[in-house]
Short mmCIF file of C-alpha atoms and ligand atoms in Angstrom, two decimals:
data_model
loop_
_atom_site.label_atom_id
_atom_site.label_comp_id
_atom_site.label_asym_id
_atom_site.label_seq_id
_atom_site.Cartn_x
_atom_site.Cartn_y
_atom_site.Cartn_z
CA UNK A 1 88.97 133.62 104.62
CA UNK A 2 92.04 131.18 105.59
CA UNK A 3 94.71 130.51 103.14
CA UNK A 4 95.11 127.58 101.69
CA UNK A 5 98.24 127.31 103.06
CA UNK A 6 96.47 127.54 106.92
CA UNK A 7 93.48 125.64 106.45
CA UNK A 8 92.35 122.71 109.17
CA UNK A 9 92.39 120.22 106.43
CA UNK A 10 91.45 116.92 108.64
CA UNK A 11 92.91 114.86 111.31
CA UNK A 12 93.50 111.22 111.60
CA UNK A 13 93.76 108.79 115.02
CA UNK A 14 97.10 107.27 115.35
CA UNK A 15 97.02 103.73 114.48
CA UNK A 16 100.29 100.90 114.68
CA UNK A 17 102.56 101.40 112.33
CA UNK A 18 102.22 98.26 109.90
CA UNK A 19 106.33 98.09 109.21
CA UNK A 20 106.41 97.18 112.57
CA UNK A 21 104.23 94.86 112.99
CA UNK A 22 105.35 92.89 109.47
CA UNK A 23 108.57 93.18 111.17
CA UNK A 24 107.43 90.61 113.81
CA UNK A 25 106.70 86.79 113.38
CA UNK A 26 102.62 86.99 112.12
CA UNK A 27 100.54 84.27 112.30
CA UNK A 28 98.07 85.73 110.80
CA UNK A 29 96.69 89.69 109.68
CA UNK A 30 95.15 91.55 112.21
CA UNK A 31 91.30 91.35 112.08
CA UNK A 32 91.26 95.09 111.21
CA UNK A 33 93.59 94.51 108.07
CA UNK A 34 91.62 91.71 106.35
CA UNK A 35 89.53 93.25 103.53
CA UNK A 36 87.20 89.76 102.91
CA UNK A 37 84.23 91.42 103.87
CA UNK A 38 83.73 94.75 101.84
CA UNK A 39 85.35 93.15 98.90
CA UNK A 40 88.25 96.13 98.61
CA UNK A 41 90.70 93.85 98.37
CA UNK A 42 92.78 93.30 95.10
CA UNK A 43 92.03 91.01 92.56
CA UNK A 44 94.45 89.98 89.98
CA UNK A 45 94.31 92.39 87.53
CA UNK A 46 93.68 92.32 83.43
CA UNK A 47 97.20 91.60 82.09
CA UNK A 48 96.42 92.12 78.51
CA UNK A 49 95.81 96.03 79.43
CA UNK A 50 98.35 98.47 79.03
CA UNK A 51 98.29 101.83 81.20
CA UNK A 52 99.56 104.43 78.04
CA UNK A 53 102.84 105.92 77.65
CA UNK A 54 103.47 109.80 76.94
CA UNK A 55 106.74 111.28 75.81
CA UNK A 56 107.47 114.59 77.39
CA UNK A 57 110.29 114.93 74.32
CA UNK A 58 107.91 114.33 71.71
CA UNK A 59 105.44 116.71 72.84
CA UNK A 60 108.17 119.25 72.81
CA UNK A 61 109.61 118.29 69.58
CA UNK A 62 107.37 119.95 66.80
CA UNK A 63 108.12 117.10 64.17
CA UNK A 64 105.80 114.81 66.57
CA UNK A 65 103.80 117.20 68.69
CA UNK A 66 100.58 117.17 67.11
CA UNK A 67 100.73 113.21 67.33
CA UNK A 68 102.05 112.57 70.90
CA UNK A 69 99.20 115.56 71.89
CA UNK A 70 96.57 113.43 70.49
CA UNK A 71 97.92 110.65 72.61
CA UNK A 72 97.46 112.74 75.71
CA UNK A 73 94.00 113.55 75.08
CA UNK A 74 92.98 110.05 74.42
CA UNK A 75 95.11 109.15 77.54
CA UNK A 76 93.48 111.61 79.63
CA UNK A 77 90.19 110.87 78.24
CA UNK A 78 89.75 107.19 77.82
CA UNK A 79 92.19 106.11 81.33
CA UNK A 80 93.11 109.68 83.45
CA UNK A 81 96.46 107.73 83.71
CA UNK A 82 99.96 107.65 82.19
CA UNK A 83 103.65 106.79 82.38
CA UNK A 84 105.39 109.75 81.40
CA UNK A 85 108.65 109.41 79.71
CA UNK A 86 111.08 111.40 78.69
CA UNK A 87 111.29 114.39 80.98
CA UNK A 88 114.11 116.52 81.94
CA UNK A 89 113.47 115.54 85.50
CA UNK A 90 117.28 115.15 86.89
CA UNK A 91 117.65 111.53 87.68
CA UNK A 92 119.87 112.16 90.81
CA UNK A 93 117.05 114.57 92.70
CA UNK A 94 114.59 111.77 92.20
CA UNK A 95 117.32 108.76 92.92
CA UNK A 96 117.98 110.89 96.22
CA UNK A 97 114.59 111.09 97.09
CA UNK A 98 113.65 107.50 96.82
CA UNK A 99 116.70 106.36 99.10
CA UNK A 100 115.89 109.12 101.89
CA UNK A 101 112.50 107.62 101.43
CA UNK A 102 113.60 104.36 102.12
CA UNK A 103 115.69 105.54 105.07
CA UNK A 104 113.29 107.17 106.38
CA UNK A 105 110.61 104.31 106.99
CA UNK A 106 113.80 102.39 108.02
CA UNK A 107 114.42 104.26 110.79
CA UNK A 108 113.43 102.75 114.63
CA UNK A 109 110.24 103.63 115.49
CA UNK A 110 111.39 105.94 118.42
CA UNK A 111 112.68 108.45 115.76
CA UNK A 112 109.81 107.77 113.63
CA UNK A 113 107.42 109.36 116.22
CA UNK A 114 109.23 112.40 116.64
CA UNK A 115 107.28 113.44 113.20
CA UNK A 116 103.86 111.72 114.29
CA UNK A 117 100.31 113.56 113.00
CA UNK A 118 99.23 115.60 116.16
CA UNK A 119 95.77 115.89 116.49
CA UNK A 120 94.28 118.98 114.44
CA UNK A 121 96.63 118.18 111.39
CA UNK A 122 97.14 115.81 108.44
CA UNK A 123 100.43 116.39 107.82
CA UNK A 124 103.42 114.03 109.41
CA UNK A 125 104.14 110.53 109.96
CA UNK A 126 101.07 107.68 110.14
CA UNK A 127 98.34 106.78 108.29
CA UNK A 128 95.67 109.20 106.62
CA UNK A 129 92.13 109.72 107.26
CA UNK A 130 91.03 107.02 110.26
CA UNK A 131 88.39 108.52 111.92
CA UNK A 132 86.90 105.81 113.90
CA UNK A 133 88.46 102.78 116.41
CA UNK A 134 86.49 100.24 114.21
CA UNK A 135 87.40 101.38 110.93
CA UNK A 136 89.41 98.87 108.39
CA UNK A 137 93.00 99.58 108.15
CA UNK A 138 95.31 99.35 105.01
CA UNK A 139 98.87 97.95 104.62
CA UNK A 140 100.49 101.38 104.57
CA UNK A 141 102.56 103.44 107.02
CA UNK A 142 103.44 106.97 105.31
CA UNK A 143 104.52 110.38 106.02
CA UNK A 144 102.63 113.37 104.27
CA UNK A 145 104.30 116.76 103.84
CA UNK A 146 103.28 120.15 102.37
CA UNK A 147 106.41 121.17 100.32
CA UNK A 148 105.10 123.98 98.31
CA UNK A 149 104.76 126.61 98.81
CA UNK A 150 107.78 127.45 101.19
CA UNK A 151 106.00 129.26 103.55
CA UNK A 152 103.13 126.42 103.96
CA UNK A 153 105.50 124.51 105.29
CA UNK A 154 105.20 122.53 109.04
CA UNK A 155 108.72 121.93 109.80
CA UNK A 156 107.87 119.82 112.57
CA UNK A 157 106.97 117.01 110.60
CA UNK A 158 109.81 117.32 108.34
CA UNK A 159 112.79 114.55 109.40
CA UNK A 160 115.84 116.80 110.30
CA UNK A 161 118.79 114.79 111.36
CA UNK A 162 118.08 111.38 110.25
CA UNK A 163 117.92 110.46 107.04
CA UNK A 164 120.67 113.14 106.57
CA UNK A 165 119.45 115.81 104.38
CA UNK A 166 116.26 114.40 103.55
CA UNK A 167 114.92 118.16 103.87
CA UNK A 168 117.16 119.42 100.86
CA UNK A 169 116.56 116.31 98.97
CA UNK A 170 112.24 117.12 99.16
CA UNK A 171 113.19 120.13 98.84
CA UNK A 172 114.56 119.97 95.49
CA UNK A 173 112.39 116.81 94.49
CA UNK A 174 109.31 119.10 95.17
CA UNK A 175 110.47 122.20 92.70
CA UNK A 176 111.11 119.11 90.53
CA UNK A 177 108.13 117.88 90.59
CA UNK A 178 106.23 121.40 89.97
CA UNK A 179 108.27 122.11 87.08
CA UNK A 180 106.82 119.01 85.74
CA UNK A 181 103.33 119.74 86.93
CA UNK A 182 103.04 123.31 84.99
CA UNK A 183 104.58 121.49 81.71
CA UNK A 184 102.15 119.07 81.72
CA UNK A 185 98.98 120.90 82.61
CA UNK A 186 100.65 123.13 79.43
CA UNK A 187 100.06 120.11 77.40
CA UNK A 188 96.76 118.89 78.60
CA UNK A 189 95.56 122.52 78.31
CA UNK A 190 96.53 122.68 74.96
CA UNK A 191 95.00 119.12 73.98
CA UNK A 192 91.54 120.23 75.90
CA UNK A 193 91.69 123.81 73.01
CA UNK A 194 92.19 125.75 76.34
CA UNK A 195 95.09 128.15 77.38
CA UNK A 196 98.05 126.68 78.08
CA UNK A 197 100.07 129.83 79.33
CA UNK A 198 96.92 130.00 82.02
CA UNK A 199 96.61 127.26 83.39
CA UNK A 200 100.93 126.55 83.42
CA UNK A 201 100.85 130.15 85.69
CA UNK A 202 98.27 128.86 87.88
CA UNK A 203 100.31 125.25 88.78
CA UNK A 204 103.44 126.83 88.98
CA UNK A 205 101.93 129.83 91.43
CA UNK A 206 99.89 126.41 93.30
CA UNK A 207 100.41 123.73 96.27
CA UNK A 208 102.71 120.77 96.27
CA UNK A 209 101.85 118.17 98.72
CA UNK A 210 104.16 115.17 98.82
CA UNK A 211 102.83 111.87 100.39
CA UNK A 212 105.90 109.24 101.01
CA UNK A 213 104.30 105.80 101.00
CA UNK A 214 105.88 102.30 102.62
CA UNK A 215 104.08 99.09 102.22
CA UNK A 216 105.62 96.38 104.12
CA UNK A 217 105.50 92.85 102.91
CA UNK A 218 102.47 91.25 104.41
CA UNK A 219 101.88 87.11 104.51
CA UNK A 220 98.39 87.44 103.20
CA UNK A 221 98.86 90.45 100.60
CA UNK A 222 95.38 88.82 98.46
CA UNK A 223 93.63 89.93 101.88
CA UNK A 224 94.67 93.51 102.71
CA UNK A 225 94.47 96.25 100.32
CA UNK A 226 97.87 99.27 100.94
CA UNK A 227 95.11 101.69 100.00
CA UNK A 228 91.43 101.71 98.81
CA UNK A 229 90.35 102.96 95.86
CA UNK A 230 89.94 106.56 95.26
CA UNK A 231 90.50 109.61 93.11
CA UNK A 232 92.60 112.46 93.91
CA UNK A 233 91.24 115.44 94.88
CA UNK A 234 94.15 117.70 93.30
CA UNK A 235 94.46 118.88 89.52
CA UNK A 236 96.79 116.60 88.92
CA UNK A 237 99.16 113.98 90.61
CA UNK A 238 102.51 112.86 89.98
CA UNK A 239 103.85 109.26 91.29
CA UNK A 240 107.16 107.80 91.26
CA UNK A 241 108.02 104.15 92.72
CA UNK A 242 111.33 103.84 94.61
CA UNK A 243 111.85 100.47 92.86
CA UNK A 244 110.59 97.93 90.17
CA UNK A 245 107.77 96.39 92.11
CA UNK A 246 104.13 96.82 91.14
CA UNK A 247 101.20 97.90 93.21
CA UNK A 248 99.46 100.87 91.97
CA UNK A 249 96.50 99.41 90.07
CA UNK A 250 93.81 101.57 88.02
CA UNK A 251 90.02 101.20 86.95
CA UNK A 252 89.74 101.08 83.85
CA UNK A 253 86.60 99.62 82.28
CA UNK A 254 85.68 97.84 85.65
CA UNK A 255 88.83 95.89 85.67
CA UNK A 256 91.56 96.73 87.76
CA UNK A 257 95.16 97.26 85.96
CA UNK A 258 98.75 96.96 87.26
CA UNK A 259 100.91 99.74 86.45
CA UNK A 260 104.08 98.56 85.59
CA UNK A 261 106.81 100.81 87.32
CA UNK A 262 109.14 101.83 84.08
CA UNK A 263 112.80 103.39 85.48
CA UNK A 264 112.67 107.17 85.07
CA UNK A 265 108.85 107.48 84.32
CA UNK A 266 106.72 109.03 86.30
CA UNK A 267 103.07 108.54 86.58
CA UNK A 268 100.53 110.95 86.16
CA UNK A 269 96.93 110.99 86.96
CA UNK A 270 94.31 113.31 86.54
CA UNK A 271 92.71 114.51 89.58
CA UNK A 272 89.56 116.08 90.34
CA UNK A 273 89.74 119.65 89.87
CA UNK A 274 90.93 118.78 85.98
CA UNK A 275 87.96 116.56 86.13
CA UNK A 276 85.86 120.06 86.52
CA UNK A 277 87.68 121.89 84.66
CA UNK A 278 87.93 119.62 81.72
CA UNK A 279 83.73 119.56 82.30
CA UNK A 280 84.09 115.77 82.41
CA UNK A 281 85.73 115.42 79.55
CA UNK A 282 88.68 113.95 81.15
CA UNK A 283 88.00 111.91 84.22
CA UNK A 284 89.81 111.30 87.12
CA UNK A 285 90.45 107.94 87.80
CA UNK A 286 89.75 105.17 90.56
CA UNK A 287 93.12 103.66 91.60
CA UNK A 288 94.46 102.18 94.74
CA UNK A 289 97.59 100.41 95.64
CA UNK A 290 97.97 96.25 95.80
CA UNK A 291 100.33 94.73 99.02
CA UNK A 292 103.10 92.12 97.92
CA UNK A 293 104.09 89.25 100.10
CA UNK A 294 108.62 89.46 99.30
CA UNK A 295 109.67 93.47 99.44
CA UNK A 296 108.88 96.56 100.89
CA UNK A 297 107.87 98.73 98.43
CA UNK A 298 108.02 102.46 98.37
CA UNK A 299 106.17 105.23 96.55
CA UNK A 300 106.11 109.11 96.48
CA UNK A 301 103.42 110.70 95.29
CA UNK A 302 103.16 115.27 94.80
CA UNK A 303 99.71 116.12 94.48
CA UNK A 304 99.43 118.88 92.60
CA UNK A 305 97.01 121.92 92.84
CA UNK A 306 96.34 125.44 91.29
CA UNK A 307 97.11 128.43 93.11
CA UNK A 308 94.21 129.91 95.60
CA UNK A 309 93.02 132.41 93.11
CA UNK A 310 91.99 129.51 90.96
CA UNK A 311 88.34 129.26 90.51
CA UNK A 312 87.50 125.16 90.62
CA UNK A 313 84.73 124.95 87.51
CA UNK A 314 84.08 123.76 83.81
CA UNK A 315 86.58 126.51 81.81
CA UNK A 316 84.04 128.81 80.14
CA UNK A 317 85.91 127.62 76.76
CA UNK A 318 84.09 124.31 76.88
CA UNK A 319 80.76 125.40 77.46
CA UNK A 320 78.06 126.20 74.58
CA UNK A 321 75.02 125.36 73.51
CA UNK A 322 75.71 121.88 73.04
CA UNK A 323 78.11 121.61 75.96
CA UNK A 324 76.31 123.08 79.54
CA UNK A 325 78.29 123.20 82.54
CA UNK A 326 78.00 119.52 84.68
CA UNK A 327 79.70 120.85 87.63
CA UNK A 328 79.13 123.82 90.38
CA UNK A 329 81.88 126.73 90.59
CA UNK A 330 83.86 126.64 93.86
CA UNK A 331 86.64 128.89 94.77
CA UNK A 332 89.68 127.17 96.15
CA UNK A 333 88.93 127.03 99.55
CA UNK A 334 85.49 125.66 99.25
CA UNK A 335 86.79 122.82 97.36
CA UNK A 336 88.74 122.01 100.12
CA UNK A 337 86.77 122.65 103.14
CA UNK A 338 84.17 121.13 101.46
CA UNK A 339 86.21 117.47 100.89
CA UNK A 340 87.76 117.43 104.23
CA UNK A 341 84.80 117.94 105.48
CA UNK A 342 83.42 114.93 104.47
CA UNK A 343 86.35 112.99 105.78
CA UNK A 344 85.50 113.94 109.06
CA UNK A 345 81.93 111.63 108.29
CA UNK A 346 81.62 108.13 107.71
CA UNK A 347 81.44 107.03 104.22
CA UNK A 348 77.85 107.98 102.35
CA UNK A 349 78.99 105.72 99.21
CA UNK A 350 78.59 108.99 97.12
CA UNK A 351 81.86 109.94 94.93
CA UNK A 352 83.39 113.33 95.69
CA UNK A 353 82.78 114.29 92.59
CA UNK A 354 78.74 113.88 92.36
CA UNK A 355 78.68 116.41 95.30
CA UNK A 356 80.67 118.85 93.05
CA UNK A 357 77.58 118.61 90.10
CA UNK A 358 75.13 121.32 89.31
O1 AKG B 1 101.46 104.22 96.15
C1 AKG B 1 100.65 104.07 95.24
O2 AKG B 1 100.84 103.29 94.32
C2 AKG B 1 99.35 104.84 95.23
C3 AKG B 1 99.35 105.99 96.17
C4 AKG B 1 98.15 106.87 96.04
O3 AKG B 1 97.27 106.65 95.25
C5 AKG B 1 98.03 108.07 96.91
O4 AKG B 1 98.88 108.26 97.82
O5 AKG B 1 97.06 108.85 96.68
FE1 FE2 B 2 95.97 108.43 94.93
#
């Protein structure tokens, strides 16, 4: 069976890049921006909602461990969201990712292309998952990279000259970012009564694929969405924002919540294999990112996943009498194939996640 690492996972048609045309005069959005009609378009959000806060410090400090843990499982539970503070993350690896970000999507388009999505392949430069000439676009150019591990990577896509040395600065960004990953999962682990030590081998043995997001100013931002809502599909996902402006926005409850970007946090989500494994318990939330009409603004975002040995079901731990499995067992692989598959069809309306149920 393929690796992980050489799996076809999807293609996508190229499309314009939206930075360039928000960079000329618009009269109006393109007709295959405007989001009016399928009502995926974002709404102002509930302002009185607050996406929680975790403290990577207290959960390693034993004085408040017990306390901030609890936290985390209500976090996990009741929003599969939260700012993380706190974390030993050094600032200037993160700082230098953000501005080769930012110099990256500035660069002229010519250069941009070099690191275009070929056909056959998800990774590089444009926009992920169109699969027809008719389907609705969002506000988003990005560039999507496999970072981890090593020898996964498609150097093709990855900018060489210009930005100078964005390579080494993903490079170190990405071990960053694991290091982070395998803490965490520690932590939720340990607040789910499951082994921590397991599940921290299996994230720091796994995949890190980094998605660099740019959404261009756009003159009608309450008609275009930068992208729909969705959950990940990894075990968990870590997002920083290059800057201070807002535009990730969760569901929580059936309203949809602004996530304030706090300097030095970084937000994590729960995806959908921890959504398995957890046996529901902790969900993986809908999310999707609002357009602004001033400032480019600039995310990167690591999905996280387990190594390829890791089987994708409810950990035996949760499961008694009281507590049967609610999803099927997958191995690695047939989680995958099995999601990119459905990109390849048009949308059926049914979650991801119902097709993973027994
Ligand atoms: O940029 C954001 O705020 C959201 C990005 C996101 O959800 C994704 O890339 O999966
Ligand atoms: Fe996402």
């Amino acid at each position: 069976m393929a690796s992980p690492a050489t799996l076809n996972l999807g293609s996508s048609i190229p499309v314009p890049s939206v930075k360039e045309i928000a960079s000329q005069p618009l009269l109006a959005v393109p007709h295959r921006y405007l989001r009016d009609a399928d009502g995926d378009y974002p709404t102002a959000g509930d302002s009185s909602l607050q996406v929680p806060v975790l403290d990577m410090a207290r959960l390693l400090d034993p004085q408040f461990h017990e306390f901030e843990l609890q936290k985390l499982h209500d976090a996990c539970k009741n929003w599969g969201i939260f700012q993380l503070t706190g974390h030993e993350v050094c600032d200037e690896s993160v700082k230098s990712m953000h501005r080769k970000t930012e110099e990256f999507f500035d660069l002229s388009p010519e250069v941009k292309k070099l690191y275009a999505q070929k056909s056959g392949s998800l990774e590089g430069y444009g926009q992920a998952f169109v699969i027809s000439e008719d389907q609705k676009l969002e506000w988003c150019d990005m560039i999507f990279l496999k970072a981890i591990p090593v020898h996964a990577r498609k150097l093709e896509f990855w900018p060489e000259q210009q930005p100078h040395q964005f390579r080494e600065a993903l490079h170190a960004y990405s071990h960053d970012m694991r290091k982070i990953a395998s803490s965490i999962i520690g932590f939720i682990a340990m607040a789910l009564g499951l082994d921590a030590k397991t599940l921290s081998k299996a994230f720091e043995g796994g995949s890190y694929d980094v998605r660099m997001n740019c959404y261009p100013p756009c003159p009608e931002p309450e008609r275009v969405i930068g992208i729909s809502s969705h959950a990940d599909i990894s075990g968990i996902t870590l997002l920083t924002d290059c800057g201070d402006i807002p535009g990730l926005q969760v569901l929580k409850d059936g309203q949809w919540v602004f996530i304030e970007p706090i300097t030095n946090s970084i937000v994590v989500n729960v995806g959908i294999i921890m959504e398995v494994v957890s046996n529901g318990i902790y969900k993986a939330p809908y999310h999707r990112a609002a357009v602004n009409r001033k400032k480019d603004r600039f995310s990167i975002v690591t999905f996280c996943y387990p190594d390829g040995k890791f089987e994708i079901k409810p950990s035996e731990q949760l499961i008694n009498s009281e507590s049967v499995a609610l999803y099927k067992s997958l191995t690695y692989d047939e989680y995958m194939q099995s999601f990119y598959e459905r990109t390849k069809l048009s949308d059926d309306g049914i979650p991801f996640i119902d097709t993973l149920k027994v």
